[in-house]
PDB file of C-alpha atoms in Angstrom:
ATOM      1  CA  MET A   1      63.522  10.613  49.378  1.00 58.00           C
ATOM      2  CA  ARG A   2      62.778  14.201  51.427  1.00 59.00           C
ATOM      3  CA  ASN A   3      60.906  16.188  53.350  1.00 63.00           C
ATOM      4  CA  GLY A   4      59.040  12.497  54.880  1.00 76.00           C
ATOM      5  CA  LEU A   5      58.696  10.900  51.351  1.00 81.00           C
ATOM      6  CA  CYS A   6      61.695   7.632  53.329  1.00 82.00           C
ATOM      7  CA  VAL A   7      59.132   8.344  56.781  1.00 83.00           C
ATOM      8  CA  PHE A   8      56.025   7.080  54.918  1.00 82.00           C
ATOM      9  CA  MET A   9      58.412   4.758  51.966  1.00 83.00           C
ATOM     10  CA  GLY A  10      59.259   3.838  55.537  1.00 84.00           C
ATOM     11  CA  ASN A  11      55.657   3.147  57.732  1.00 83.00           C
ATOM     12  CA  ILE A  12      54.208   1.655  54.730  1.00 86.00           C
ATOM     13  CA  LEU A  13      56.273  -0.064  52.749  1.00 85.00           C
ATOM     14  CA  TRP A  14      58.556  -1.465  55.497  1.00 87.00           C
ATOM     15  CA  LYS A  15      57.896  -1.457  58.479  1.00 88.00           C
ATOM     16  CA  ARG A  16      60.016   1.097  59.792  1.00 88.00           C
ATOM     17  CA  PRO A  17      60.780   3.051  62.600  1.00 88.00           C
ATOM     18  CA  ILE A  18      60.259   6.696  62.405  1.00 87.00           C
ATOM     19  CA  GLU A  19      62.867   7.008  64.372  1.00 88.00           C
ATOM     20  CA  GLU A  20      65.516   4.840  61.781  1.00 87.00           C
ATOM     21  CA  SER A  21      63.387   6.634  58.604  1.00 86.00           C
ATOM     22  CA  LYS A  22      63.923  10.748  60.165  1.00 87.00           C
ATOM     23  CA  ARG A  23      68.082   9.332  60.825  1.00 87.00           C
ATOM     24  CA  GLN A  24      68.313   8.224  57.386  1.00 86.00           C
ATOM     25  CA  VAL A  25      67.178  11.236  56.343  1.00 83.00           C
ATOM     26  CA  ALA A  26      68.808  13.203  58.733  1.00 85.00           C
ATOM     27  CA  THR A  27      72.462  11.123  57.630  1.00 86.00           C
ATOM     28  CA  ASN A  28      72.151  10.279  54.118  1.00 82.00           C
ATOM     29  CA  ASP A  29      71.362   7.573  54.185  1.00 83.00           C
ATOM     30  CA  PHE A  30      68.802   5.293  52.588  1.00 84.00           C
ATOM     31  CA  GLU A  31      68.267   1.703  52.081  1.00 87.00           C
ATOM     32  CA  TRP A  32      68.923   0.370  48.857  1.00 91.00           C
ATOM     33  CA  ARG A  33      65.066  -0.249  49.009  1.00 89.00           C
ATOM     34  CA  ASP A  34      63.593   3.019  49.431  1.00 87.00           C
ATOM     35  CA  LEU A  35      65.550   3.564  45.903  1.00 86.00           C
ATOM     36  CA  TYR A  36      63.930   0.719  44.378  1.00 91.00           C
ATOM     37  CA  ALA A  37      60.720   1.745  45.616  1.00 89.00           C
ATOM     38  CA  TYR A  38      61.513   5.185  44.587  1.00 88.00           C
ATOM     39  CA  MET A  39      61.976   4.960  40.791  1.00 93.00           C
ATOM     40  CA  CYS A  40      59.512   1.957  40.280  1.00 94.00           C
ATOM     41  CA  PHE A  41      56.874   4.838  41.155  1.00 92.00           C
ATOM     42  CA  HIS A  42      58.902   6.867  39.070  1.00 93.00           C
ATOM     43  CA  PHE A  43      58.184   4.874  36.507  1.00 95.00           C
ATOM     44  CA  PHE A  44      55.037   3.933  36.203  1.00 95.00           C
ATOM     45  CA  ALA A  45      54.248   7.252  36.464  1.00 94.00           C
ATOM     46  CA  PHE A  46      56.343   8.536  33.653  1.00 93.00           C
ATOM     47  CA  LEU A  47      54.212   4.983  31.710  1.00 93.00           C
ATOM     48  CA  VAL A  48      50.928   6.840  32.889  1.00 92.00           C
ATOM     49  CA  SER A  49      51.486  10.752  31.793  1.00 90.00           C
ATOM     50  CA  LEU A  50      52.540   8.935  28.421  1.00 89.00           C
ATOM     51  CA  PHE A  51      48.613   7.949  28.305  1.00 89.00           C
ATOM     52  CA  ALA A  52      47.004  10.912  30.164  1.00 90.00           C
ATOM     53  CA  LEU A  53      49.586  13.488  29.012  1.00 90.00           C
ATOM     54  CA  ALA A  54      51.111  13.224  25.991  1.00 91.00           C
ATOM     55  CA  TYR A  55      49.177  11.134  23.751  1.00 91.00           C
ATOM     56  CA  PRO A  56      46.191  14.233  24.291  1.00 92.00           C
ATOM     57  CA  CYS A  57      48.561  17.614  23.486  1.00 92.00           C
ATOM     58  CA  TYR A  58      49.609  15.394  20.085  1.00 93.00           C
ATOM     59  CA  THR A  59      45.934  14.644  19.047  1.00 94.00           C
ATOM     60  CA  SER A  60      44.664  18.451  19.613  1.00 95.00           C
ATOM     61  CA  LYS A  61      46.928  21.898  20.008  1.00 96.00           C
ATOM     62  CA  THR A  62      44.605  23.480  22.169  1.00 96.00           C
ATOM     63  CA  LEU A  63      44.780  21.071  24.918  1.00 95.00           C
ATOM     64  CA  HIS A  64      48.958  21.557  24.399  1.00 96.00           C
ATOM     65  CA  GLY A  65      49.056  25.133  24.385  1.00 97.00           C
ATOM     66  CA  ILE A  66      46.670  24.903  28.014  1.00 96.00           C
ATOM     67  CA  LEU A  67      49.152  22.770  29.539  1.00 94.00           C
ATOM     68  CA  LEU A  68      52.397  24.150  28.034  1.00 96.00           C
ATOM     69  CA  PHE A  69      51.203  27.653  29.134  1.00 98.00           C
ATOM     70  CA  LEU A  70      49.493  25.753  32.681  1.00 97.00           C
ATOM     71  CA  LEU A  71      53.192  24.334  32.711  1.00 95.00           C
ATOM     72  CA  ALA A  72      54.958  28.171  33.045  1.00 98.00           C
ATOM     73  CA  VAL A  73      52.419  29.642  35.554  1.00 98.00           C
ATOM     74  CA  VAL A  74      53.662  27.004  38.131  1.00 97.00           C
ATOM     75  CA  CYS A  75      57.221  26.899  37.121  1.00 97.00           C
ATOM     76  CA  SER A  76      57.276  31.142  37.357  1.00 97.00           C
ATOM     77  CA  TRP A  77      55.066  30.906  40.761  1.00 96.00           C
ATOM     78  CA  ARG A  78      57.904  28.118  42.098  1.00 95.00           C
ATOM     79  CA  GLY A  79      60.517  29.952  41.062  1.00 95.00           C
ATOM     80  CA  ALA A  80      59.046  33.748  42.506  1.00 94.00           C
ATOM     81  CA  ILE A  81      58.589  31.164  46.058  1.00 91.00           C
ATOM     82  CA  ARG A  82      62.597  29.258  45.778  1.00 89.00           C
ATOM     83  CA  TYR A  83      63.777  32.894  44.957  1.00 90.00           C
ATOM     84  CA  THR A  84      61.666  34.938  48.033  1.00 88.00           C
ATOM     85  CA  TYR A  85      64.161  32.074  50.087  1.00 84.00           C
ATOM     86  CA  TYR A  86      67.204  32.955  48.336  1.00 83.00           C
ATOM     87  CA  SER A  87      66.902  36.837  48.800  1.00 83.00           C
ATOM     88  CA  THR A  88      64.678  36.529  51.884  1.00 85.00           C
ATOM     89  CA  LYS A  89      64.786  34.466  54.355  1.00 81.00           C
ATOM     90  CA  MET A  90      68.271  32.234  53.680  1.00 81.00           C
ATOM     91  CA  TYR A  91      69.853  36.163  53.726  1.00 83.00           C
ATOM     92  CA  VAL A  92      68.334  37.221  57.066  1.00 86.00           C
ATOM     93  CA  LYS A  93      69.620  34.297  58.457  1.00 83.00           C
ATOM     94  CA  THR A  94      73.250  34.423  57.821  1.00 85.00           C
ATOM     95  CA  VAL A  95      73.542  37.830  58.319  1.00 86.00           C
ATOM     96  CA  LEU A  96      72.068  37.232  61.999  1.00 87.00           C
ATOM     97  CA  GLU A  97      73.859  34.408  62.752  1.00 87.00           C
ATOM     98  CA  ILE A  98      77.339  36.817  61.392  1.00 89.00           C
ATOM     99  CA  ARG A  99      75.677  39.227  64.043  1.00 87.00           C
ATOM    100  CA  ASP A 100      75.678  36.600  66.802  1.00 86.00           C
ATOM    101  CA  GLU A 101      79.210  35.941  66.192  1.00 85.00           C
ATOM    102  CA  SER A 102      80.540  38.737  66.124  1.00 82.00           C
ATOM    103  CA  SER A 103      78.494  40.402  69.207  1.00 79.00           C
ATOM    104  CA  THR A 104      80.062  36.790  70.937  1.00 75.00           C
ATOM    105  CA  GLU A 105      83.673  38.264  69.900  1.00 69.00           C
ATOM    106  CA  THR A 106      82.747  41.535  70.858  1.00 63.00           C
ATOM    107  CA  SER A 107      81.817  40.581  74.204  1.00 61.00           C
ATOM    108  CA  SER A 108      84.292  38.466  74.435  1.00 59.00           C
ATOM    109  CA  SER A 109      87.406  40.267  74.063  1.00 59.00           C
ATOM    110  CA  LYS A 110      85.808  42.725  75.840  1.00 57.00           C
ATOM    111  CA  ARG A 111      85.998  40.455  78.531  1.00 56.00           C
ATOM    112  CA  GLU A 112      88.898  39.283  78.475  1.00 57.00           C
ATOM    113  CA  SER A 113      90.824  42.714  78.436  1.00 56.00           C
ATOM    114  CA  GLN A 114      88.705  43.332  81.749  1.00 56.00           C
ATOM    115  CA  GLY A 115      90.244  40.175  82.505  1.00 54.00           C
ATOM    116  CA  LEU A 116      86.355  38.415  83.805  1.00 51.00           C
ATOM    117  CA  LEU A 117      87.119  34.981  82.142  1.00 51.00           C
ATOM    118  CA  GLY A 118      89.203  34.712  85.223  1.00 50.00           C
ATOM    119  CA  GLU A 119      92.585  34.830  84.069  1.00 51.00           C
ATOM    120  CA  THR A 120      94.357  37.535  85.384  1.00 51.00           C
ATOM    121  CA  SER A 121      94.760  40.559  83.427  1.00 48.00           C
ATOM    122  CA  PRO A 122      97.435  41.804  81.427  1.00 50.00           C
ATOM    123  CA  LEU A 123      97.978  44.863  83.244  1.00 50.00           C
ATOM    124  CA  LEU A 124      97.905  43.429  87.009  1.00 48.00           C
ATOM    125  CA  VAL A 125     100.834  41.176  85.996  1.00 45.00           C
TER     126      VAL A 125
END
């Protein structure tokens, strides 16, 4: 239901305002009818894949091997993309947040020791 699917289903199926769909995604509070529509789509996709993929793979070992190879390539590619995200982008974001927090704490502690926050400096009391 993430990444725009809630907005798409709400707009096409239920004529729901886009803002309401975005609110549901942000709060993770979806309507039951969205769940039922989503599950019905999965059921029909399963039935289609049964006849479009399972039976041809059963009858042809060559096609089965080709599909397995393609699935392995797709899974490896997507796994590499996800690994890259976790190991670089997410890590860099976390490091920058920690750096910003520590620089904020450092500058506020310097200002406190210099009496620049409007408080009385302990040296002047």
